[in-house]
Coordinates of C-alpha atoms in Angstrom, one line a residue:
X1 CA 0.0 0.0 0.0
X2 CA 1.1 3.3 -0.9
X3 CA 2.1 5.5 2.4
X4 CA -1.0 7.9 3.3
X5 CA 0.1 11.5 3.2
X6 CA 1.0 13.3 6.5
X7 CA -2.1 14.9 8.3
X8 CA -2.5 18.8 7.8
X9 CA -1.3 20.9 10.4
X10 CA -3.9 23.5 12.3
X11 CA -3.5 26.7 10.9
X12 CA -1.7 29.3 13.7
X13 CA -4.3 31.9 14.6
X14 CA -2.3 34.3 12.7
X15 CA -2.5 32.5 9.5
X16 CA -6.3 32.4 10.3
X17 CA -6.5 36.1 10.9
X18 CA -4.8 37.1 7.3
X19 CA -6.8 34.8 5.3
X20 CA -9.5 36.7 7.4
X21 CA -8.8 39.8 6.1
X22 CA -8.4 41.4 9.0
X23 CA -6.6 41.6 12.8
X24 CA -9.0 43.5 14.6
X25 CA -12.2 41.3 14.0
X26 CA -13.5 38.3 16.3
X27 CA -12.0 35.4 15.4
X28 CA -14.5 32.5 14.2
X29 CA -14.8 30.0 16.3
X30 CA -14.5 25.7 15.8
X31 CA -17.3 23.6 14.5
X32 CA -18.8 22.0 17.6
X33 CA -17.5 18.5 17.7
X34 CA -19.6 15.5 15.0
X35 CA -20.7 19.0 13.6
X36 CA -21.7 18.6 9.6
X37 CA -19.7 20.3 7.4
X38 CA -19.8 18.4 4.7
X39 CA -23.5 19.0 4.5
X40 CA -22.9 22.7 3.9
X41 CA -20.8 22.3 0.7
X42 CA -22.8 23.6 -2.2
X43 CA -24.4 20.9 -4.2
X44 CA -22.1 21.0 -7.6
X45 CA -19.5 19.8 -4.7
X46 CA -20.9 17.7 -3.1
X47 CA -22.1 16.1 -6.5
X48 CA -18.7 15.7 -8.2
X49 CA -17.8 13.7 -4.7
X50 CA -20.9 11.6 -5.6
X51 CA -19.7 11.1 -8.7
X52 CA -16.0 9.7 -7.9
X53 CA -18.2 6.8 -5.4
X54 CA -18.4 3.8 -6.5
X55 CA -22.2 3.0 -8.1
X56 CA -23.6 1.6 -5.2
X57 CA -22.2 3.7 -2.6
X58 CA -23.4 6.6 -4.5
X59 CA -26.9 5.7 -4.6
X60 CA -27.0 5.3 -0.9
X61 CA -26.3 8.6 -0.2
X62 CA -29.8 9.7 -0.8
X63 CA -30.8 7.9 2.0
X64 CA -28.2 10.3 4.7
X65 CA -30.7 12.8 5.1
X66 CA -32.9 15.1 3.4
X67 CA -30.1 17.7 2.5
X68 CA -28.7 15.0 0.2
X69 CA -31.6 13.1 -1.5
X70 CA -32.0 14.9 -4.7
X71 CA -27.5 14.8 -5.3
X72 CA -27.3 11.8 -6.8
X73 CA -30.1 12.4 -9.9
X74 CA -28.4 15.2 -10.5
X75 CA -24.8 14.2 -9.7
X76 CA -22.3 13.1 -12.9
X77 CA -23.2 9.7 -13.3
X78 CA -20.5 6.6 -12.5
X79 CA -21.8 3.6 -13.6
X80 CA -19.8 0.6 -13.0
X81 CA -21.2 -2.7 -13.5
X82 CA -18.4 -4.4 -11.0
X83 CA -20.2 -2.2 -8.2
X84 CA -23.7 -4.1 -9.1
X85 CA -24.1 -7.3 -6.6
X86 CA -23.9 -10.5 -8.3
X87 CA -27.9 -10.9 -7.4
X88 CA -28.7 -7.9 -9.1
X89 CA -29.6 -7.7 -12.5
X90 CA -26.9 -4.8 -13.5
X91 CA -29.0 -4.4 -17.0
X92 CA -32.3 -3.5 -15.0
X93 CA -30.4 -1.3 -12.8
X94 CA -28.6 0.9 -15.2
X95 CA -31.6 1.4 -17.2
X96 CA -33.7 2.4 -14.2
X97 CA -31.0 5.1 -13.7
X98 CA -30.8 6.1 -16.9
X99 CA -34.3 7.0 -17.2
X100 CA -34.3 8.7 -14.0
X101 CA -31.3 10.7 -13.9
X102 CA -32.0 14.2 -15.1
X103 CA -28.5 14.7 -16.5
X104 CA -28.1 18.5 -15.5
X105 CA -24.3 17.4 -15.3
X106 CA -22.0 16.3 -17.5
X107 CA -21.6 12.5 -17.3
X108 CA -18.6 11.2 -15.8
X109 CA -18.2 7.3 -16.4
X110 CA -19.8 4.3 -18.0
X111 CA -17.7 1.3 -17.4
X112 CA -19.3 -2.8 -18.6
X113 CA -16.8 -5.3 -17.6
X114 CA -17.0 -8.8 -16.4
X115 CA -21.3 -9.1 -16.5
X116 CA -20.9 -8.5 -20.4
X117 CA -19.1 -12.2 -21.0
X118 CA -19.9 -14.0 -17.7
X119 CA -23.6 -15.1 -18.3
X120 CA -24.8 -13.0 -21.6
X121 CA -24.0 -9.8 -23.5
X122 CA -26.2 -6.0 -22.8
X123 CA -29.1 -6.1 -24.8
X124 CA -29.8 -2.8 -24.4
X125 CA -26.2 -1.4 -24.7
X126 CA -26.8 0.6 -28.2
X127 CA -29.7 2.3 -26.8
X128 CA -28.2 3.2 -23.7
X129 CA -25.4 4.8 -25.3
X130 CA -27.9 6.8 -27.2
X131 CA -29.4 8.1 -23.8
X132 CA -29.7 11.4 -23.5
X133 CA -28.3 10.8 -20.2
X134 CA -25.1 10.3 -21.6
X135 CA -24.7 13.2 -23.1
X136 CA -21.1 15.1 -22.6
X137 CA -20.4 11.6 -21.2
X138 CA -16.2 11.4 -20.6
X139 CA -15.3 7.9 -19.5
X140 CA -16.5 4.7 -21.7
X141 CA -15.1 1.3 -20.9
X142 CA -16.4 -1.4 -22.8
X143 CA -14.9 -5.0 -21.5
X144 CA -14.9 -7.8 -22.9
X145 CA -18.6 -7.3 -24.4
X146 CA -18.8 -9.8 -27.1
X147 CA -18.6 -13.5 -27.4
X148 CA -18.9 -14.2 -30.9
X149 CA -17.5 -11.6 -34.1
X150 CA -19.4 -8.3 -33.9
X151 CA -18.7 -5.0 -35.3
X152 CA -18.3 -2.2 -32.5
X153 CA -21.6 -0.8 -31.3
X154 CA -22.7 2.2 -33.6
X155 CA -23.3 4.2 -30.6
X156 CA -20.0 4.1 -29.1
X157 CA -18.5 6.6 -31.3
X158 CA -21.9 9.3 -31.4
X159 CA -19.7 10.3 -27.9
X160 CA -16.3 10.8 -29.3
X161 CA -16.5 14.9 -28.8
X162 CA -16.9 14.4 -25.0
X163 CA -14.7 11.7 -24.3
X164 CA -11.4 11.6 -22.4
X165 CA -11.1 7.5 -21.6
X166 CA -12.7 4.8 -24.3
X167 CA -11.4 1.5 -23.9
X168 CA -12.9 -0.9 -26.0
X169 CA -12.2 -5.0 -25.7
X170 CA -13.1 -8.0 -27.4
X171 CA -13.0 -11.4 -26.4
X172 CA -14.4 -13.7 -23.6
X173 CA -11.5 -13.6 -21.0
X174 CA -9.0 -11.8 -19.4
X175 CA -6.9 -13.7 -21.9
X176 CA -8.5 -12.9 -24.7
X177 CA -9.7 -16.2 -25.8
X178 CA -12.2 -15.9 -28.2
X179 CA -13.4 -13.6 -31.1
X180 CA -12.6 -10.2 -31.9
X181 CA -13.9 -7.2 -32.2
X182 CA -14.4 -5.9 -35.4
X183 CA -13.5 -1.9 -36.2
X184 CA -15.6 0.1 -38.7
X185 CA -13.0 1.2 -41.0
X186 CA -15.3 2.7 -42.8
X187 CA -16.2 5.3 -39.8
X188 CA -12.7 6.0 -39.1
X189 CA -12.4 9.4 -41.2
X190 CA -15.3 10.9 -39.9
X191 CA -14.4 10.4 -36.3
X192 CA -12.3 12.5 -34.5
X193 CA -11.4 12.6 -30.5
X194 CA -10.3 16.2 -29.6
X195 CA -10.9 15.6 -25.6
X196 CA -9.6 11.9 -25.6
X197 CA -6.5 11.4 -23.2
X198 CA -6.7 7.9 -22.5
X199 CA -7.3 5.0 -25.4
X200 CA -7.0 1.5 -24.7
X201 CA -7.6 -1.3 -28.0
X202 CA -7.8 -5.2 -26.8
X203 CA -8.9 -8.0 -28.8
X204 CA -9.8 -5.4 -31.6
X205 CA -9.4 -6.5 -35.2
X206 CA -8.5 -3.4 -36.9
X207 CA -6.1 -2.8 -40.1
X208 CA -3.1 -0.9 -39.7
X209 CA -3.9 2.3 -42.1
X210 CA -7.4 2.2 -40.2
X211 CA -5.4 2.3 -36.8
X212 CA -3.0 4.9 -37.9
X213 CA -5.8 7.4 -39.3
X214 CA -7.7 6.9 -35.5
X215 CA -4.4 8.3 -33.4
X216 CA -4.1 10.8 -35.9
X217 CA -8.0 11.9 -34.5
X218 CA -6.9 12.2 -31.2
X219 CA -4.7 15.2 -30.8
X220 CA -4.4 15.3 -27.0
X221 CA -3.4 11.8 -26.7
X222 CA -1.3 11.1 -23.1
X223 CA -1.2 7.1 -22.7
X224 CA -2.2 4.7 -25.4
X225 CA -2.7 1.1 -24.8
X226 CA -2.8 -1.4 -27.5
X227 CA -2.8 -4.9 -26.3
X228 CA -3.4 -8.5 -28.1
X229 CA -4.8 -6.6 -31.5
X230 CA -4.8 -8.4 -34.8
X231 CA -4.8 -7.2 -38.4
X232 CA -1.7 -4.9 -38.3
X233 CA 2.3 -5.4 -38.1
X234 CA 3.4 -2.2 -37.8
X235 CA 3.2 0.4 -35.6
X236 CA 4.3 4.3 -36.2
X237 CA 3.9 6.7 -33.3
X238 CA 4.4 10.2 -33.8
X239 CA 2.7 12.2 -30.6
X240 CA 3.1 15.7 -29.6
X241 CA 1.4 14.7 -26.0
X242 CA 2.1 10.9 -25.8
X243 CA 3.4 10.2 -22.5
X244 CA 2.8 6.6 -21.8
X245 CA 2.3 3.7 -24.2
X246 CA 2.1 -0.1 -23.7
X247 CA 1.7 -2.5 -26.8
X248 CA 1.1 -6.4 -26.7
X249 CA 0.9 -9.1 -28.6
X250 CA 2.4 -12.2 -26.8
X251 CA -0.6 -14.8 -27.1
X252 CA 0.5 -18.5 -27.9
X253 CA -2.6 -18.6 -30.3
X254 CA -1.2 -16.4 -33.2
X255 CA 0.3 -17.1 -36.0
X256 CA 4.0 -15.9 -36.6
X257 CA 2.3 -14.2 -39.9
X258 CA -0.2 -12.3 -37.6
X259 CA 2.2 -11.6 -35.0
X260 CA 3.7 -7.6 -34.5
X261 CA 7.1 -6.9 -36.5
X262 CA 8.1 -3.6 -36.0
X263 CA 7.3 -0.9 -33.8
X264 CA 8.6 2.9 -34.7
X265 CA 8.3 5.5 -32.3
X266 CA 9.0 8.8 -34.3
X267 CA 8.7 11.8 -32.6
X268 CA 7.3 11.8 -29.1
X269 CA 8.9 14.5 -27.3
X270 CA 6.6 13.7 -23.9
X271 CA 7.0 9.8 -24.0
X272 CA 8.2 9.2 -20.4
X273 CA 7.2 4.8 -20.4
X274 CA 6.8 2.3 -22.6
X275 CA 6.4 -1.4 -22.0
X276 CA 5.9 -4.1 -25.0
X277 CA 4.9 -7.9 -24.5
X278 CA 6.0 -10.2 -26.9
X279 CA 6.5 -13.8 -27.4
X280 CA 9.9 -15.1 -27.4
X281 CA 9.2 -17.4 -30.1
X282 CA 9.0 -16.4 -34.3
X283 CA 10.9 -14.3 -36.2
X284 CA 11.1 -11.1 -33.7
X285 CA 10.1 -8.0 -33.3
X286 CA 12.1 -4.6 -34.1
X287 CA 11.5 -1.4 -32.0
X288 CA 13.2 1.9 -33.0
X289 CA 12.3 4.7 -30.7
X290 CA 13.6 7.8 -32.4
X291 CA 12.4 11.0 -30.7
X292 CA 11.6 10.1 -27.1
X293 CA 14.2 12.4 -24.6
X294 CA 12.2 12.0 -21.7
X295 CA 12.1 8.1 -21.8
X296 CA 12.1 7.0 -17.7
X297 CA 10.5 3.8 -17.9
X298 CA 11.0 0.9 -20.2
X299 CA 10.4 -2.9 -20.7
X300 CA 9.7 -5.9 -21.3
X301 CA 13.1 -6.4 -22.8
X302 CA 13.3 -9.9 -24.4
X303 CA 15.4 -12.1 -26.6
X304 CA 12.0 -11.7 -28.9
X305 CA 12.4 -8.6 -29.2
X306 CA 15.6 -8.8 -32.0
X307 CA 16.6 -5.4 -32.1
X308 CA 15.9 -2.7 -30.4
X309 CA 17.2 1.0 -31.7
X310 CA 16.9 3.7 -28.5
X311 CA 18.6 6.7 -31.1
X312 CA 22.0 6.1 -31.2
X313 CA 22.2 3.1 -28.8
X314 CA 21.3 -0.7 -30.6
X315 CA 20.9 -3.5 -27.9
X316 CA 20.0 -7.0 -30.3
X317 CA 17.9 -9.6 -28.1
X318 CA 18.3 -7.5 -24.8
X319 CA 22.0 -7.0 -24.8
X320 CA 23.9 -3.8 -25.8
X321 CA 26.3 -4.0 -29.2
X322 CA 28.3 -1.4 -28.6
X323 CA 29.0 -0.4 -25.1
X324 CA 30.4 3.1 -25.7
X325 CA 26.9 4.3 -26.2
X326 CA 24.6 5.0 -23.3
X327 CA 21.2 5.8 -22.4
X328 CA 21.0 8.1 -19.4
X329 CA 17.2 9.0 -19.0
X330 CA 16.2 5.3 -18.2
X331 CA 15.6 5.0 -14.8
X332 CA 13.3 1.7 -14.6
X333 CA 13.5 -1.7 -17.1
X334 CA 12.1 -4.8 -16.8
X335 CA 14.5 -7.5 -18.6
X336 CA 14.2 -11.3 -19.2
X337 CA 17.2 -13.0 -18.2
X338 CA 17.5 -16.7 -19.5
X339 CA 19.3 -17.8 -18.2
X340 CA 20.2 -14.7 -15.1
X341 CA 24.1 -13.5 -15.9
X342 CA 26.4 -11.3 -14.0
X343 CA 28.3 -9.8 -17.4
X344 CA 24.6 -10.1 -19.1
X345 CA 24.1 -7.3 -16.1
X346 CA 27.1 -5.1 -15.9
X347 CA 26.4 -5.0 -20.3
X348 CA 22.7 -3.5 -19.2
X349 CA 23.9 -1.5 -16.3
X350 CA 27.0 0.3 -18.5
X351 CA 23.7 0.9 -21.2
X352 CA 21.4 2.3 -18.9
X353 CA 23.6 4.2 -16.0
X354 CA 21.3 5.7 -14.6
X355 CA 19.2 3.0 -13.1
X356 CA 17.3 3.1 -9.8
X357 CA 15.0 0.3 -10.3
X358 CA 15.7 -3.2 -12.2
X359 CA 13.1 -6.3 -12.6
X360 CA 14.8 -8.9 -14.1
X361 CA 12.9 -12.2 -14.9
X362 CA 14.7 -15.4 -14.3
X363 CA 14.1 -18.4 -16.3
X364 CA 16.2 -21.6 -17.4
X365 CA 18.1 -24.1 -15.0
X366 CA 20.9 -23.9 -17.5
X367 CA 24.3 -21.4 -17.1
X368 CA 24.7 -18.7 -19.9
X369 CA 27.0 -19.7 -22.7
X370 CA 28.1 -16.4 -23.9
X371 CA 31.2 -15.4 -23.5
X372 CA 32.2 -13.4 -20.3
X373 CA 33.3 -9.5 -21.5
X374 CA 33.5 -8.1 -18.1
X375 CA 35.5 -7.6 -15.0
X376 CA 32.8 -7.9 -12.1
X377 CA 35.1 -6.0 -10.2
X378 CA 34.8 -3.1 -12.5
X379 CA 33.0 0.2 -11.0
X380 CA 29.6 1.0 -12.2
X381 CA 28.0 4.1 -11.4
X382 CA 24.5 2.7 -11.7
X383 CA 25.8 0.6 -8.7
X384 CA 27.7 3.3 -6.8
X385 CA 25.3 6.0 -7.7
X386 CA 21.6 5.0 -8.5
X387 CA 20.5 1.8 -8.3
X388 CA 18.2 1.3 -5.2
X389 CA 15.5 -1.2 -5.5
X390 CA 16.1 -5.1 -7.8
X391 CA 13.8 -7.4 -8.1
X392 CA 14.1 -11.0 -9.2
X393 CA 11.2 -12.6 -9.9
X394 CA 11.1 -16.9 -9.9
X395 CA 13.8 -16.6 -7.6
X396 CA 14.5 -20.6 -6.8
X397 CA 16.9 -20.2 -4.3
X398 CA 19.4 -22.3 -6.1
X399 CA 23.1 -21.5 -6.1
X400 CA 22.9 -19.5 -9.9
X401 CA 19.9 -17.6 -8.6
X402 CA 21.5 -17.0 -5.2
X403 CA 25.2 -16.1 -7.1
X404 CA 22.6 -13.0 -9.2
X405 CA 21.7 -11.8 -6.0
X406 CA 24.7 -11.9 -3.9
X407 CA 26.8 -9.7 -7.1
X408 CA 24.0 -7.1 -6.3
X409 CA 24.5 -7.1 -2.4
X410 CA 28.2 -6.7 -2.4
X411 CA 28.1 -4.2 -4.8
X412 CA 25.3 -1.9 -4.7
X413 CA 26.3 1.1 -2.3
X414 CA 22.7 2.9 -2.0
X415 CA 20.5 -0.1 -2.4
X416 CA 17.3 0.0 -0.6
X417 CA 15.4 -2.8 -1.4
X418 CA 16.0 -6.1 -2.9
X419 CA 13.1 -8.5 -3.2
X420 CA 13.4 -12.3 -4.6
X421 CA 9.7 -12.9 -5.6
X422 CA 9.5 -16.8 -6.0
X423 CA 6.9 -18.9 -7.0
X424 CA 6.7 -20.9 -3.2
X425 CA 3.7 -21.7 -1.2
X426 CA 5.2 -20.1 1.7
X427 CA 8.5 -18.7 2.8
X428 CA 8.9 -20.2 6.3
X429 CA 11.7 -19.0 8.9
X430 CA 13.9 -22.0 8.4
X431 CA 14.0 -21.1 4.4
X432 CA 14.7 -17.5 5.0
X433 CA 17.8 -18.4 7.6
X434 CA 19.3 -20.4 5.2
X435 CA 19.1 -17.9 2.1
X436 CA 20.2 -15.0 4.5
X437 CA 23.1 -16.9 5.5
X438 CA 23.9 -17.7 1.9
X439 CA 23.5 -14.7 0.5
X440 CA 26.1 -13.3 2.8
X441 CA 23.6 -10.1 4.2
X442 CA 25.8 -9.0 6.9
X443 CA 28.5 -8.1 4.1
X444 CA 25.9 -6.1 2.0
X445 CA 27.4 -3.1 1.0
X446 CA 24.6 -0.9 1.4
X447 CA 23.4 -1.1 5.2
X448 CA 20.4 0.4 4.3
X449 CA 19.4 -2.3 1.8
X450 CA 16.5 -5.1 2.6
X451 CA 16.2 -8.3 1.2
X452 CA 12.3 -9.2 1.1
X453 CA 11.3 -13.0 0.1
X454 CA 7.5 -12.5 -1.6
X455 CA 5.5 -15.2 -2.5
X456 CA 3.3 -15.3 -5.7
X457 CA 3.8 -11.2 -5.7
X458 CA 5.1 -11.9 -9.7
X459 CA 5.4 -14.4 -11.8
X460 CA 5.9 -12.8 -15.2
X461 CA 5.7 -9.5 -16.9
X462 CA 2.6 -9.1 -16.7
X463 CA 1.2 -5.4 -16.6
X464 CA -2.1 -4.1 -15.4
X465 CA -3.3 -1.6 -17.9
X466 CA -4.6 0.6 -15.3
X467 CA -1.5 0.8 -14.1
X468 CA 0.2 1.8 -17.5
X469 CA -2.8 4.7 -17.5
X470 CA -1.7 6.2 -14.2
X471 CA 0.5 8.6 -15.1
X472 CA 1.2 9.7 -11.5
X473 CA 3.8 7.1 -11.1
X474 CA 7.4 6.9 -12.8
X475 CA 6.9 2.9 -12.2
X476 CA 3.6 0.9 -13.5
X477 CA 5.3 -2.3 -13.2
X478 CA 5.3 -1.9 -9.3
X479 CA 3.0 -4.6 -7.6
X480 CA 3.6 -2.9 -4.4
X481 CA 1.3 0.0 -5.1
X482 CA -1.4 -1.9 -6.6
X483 CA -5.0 -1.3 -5.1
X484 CA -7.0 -2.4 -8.4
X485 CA -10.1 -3.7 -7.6
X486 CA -10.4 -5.7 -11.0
X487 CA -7.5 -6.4 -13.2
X488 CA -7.2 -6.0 -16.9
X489 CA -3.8 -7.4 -18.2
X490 CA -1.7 -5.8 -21.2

């Protein structure tokens, strides 16, 4: 959990007294105690609070007194279908509201997730969207709404002028597994986004000119998710206002032909993370990322991935080829590792020098076979300087895994936190004596640093797409800080 901010202090009477006006006046006195203030808010307050509730909660607070019973029908709407009790019929109930809700506010959020592919689709969803309810309507997430090929609801798109989040999702899993979506090319030049911020495309079958065209309607772009699409193979991003932007295609079910080739990020001057999934297996992928200065976060590095360009620096299935050239804005990567290598490291760590967080994925019982290049003993600055939190995740505990770790203890000087997420039922004291006692803690060269066994915290690389949204956070891969209360993967 993330670490609630300090409480606010009590204003000195003199700070009270200038924003007052005044020094000469009586000084107003404290609420009685269980006074309430919140009551005295005006109502287009108190309404936007309403708003950010979750569906049910929101509802409820008609019934907290008489001061509060007309809010909600006029309050922005936030209708969530995971905040509708599995008893309820979530279609009935969103069209009751609909039909009351006088809509004297511009609506907030429509969100249809899991009820739209567990137990039958939303009848009703086209003419909902054509409430006038929703009018000025800025949130629309549409989840996994279809079980069988369907074009995108007609409707959908009436909404583009108000919009600042669509995410639209094929499919009848989390996974994907099943049909897509189908995207109305022929709508695509007569749509445009000019209040969209947010986009996400999953399980969407649209072709790549088509794609191309629909970022070119959204001209306020910030984060841009494209995960598990078919019927394109190249991607070309070229954002003024792009800061965040995860792409995906790593399911075992595609073809090599209908699998991602080449990604090509242009000109993004804002682009501060970007995270790709792709299957190790096929020909590869290339990335070139040509106009990105402000690029802090990056991943999931791969041996899939064959070459990757970051402007003058080439790194060719995860590994650097010339290690004269450096990145110095990178401040987070996630990296495969299989098998985990000490020179594989330092070759990353001379690359990106400026690292303060590294998740590197361990896989393979086997010892590299490359060639070793480095001295171990060499300095690094991203070890003497920067580097304060590592994560391995399948840590095993067995003596190559425990080697990787102990190369990081020894030599990181302002390490804070190293955590060895394995894949173990439980981590029980006798375990956790003997890996301390291996891993040689008390000679840790950071004194600071802790050494955390998790359980189950990762497994892989996967990525939350809400967390690849929030743009409040240099780190989306960070499983720490999650609080999601349901999870759509990347």
């Amino acid at each position: 959990m993330a670490t609630p901010c300090p409480p606010m202090k009590p204003r000195v009477a003199a700070e009270a007294a200038a924003a007052g006006g005044g020094g000469g006046g009586s000084q107003e006195q404290p609420p009685e105690s269980g006074a309430d203030l919140i009551s005295s808010l005006p109502d287009a307050t108190l309404a936007t609070i309403i708003s950010l509730l979750p569906t049910g909660d929101g509802a409820r607070t008609q019934a907290l007194a008489t001061r509060w019973r007309h809010l909600w029908r006029a309050a922005p709407l936030n209708l969530c279908d995971d905040d509708i009790p599995w008893r309820a019929s979530s279609g009935d109930v969103f069209s009751r509201v609909l039909s009351a809700h006088r809509g004297g506010s511009p609506v907030r959020r429509l969100s249809l997730g899991w009820r739209s592919w567990c137990g039958g689709r939303y009848p009703d969803l086209d003419a909902w969207l054509r409430s006038p309810a929703l009018d000025g309507l800025r949130e629309l997430e549409l989840w996994h709404g279809f079980a069988h090929p369907a074009p995108m609801p007609p409707a959908a798109f009436w909404l583009a002028p108000s919009l600042r989040v669509l995410a639209l999702s094929g499919g009848v899993s989390n996974i994907c597994v099943g049909e897509f979506v189908q995207f109305p090319a022929e709508d695509v030049d007569r749509l445009h986004f000019p209040r969209l911020e947010q986009l996400t495309l999953k399980c969407v079958d649209i072709a790549e000119a088509v794609l191309h065209t629909l970022l070119s309607k959204c001209p306020v772009l910030e984060s841009l998710v494209l995960s598990q699409n078919e019927g394109f193979h190249r991607l070309r991003i070229s954002s003024p206002t792009l800061r965040s932007f995860g792409v995906s295609d790593d399911r075992e079910e595609l073809w090599d032909l209908e699998r991602l080739k080449q990604v090509v990020i242009e000109d993004a001057p804002l682009l501060e993370r970007f995270f790709i999934r792709h299957s190790e297996e096929g020909d590869g992928l290339s990335v070139r990322i040509a106009g990105a200065p402000k690029l802090e976060f990056l991943g999931s590095l791969t041996s899939g991935i064959t070459t990757l360009e970051l402007g003058s620096t080439v790194l060719k299935e995860t590994l650097p080829v010339n290690s004269t050239t450096v990145v110095w804005t990178v401040k987070v990567l996630v990296v495969h590792m299989s098998p985990p290598s000490i020179d594989d490291a330092i070759s990353l760590m001379k690359c990106f020098p400026c690292l303060q967080k590294l998740y590197a994925l361990i896989f393979l019982d086997k010892e590299s076979k490359r060639a070793r290049v480095h001295d171990p003993s060499d300095y690094l600055e991203c070890l003497d300087l920067h580097l304060k939190k590592l994560v391995l995740i399948n840590y095993r505990g067995i003596k190559r895994d425990m080697e990787f770790a102990k190369f990081f203890l020894l030599k990181a000087r302002v390490l804070k936190m190293m955590e060895l997420a394995t894949r173990r039922q439980s981590c029980d004291s006798k375990y956790l004596t003997t890996q301390g006692t291996k891993l040689q803690l008390k000679s840790r060269a950071s004194k600071d640093a802790q050494v955390l066994f998790s359980c189950h915290s990762y497994s892989n690389d996967s990525m939350h797409i809400k967390h690849m949204h929030d743009l409040s956070t240099v780190d989306p891969f960070d499983q720490s800080l999650c609080s999601c209360k349901s999870i759509q993967f990347l």
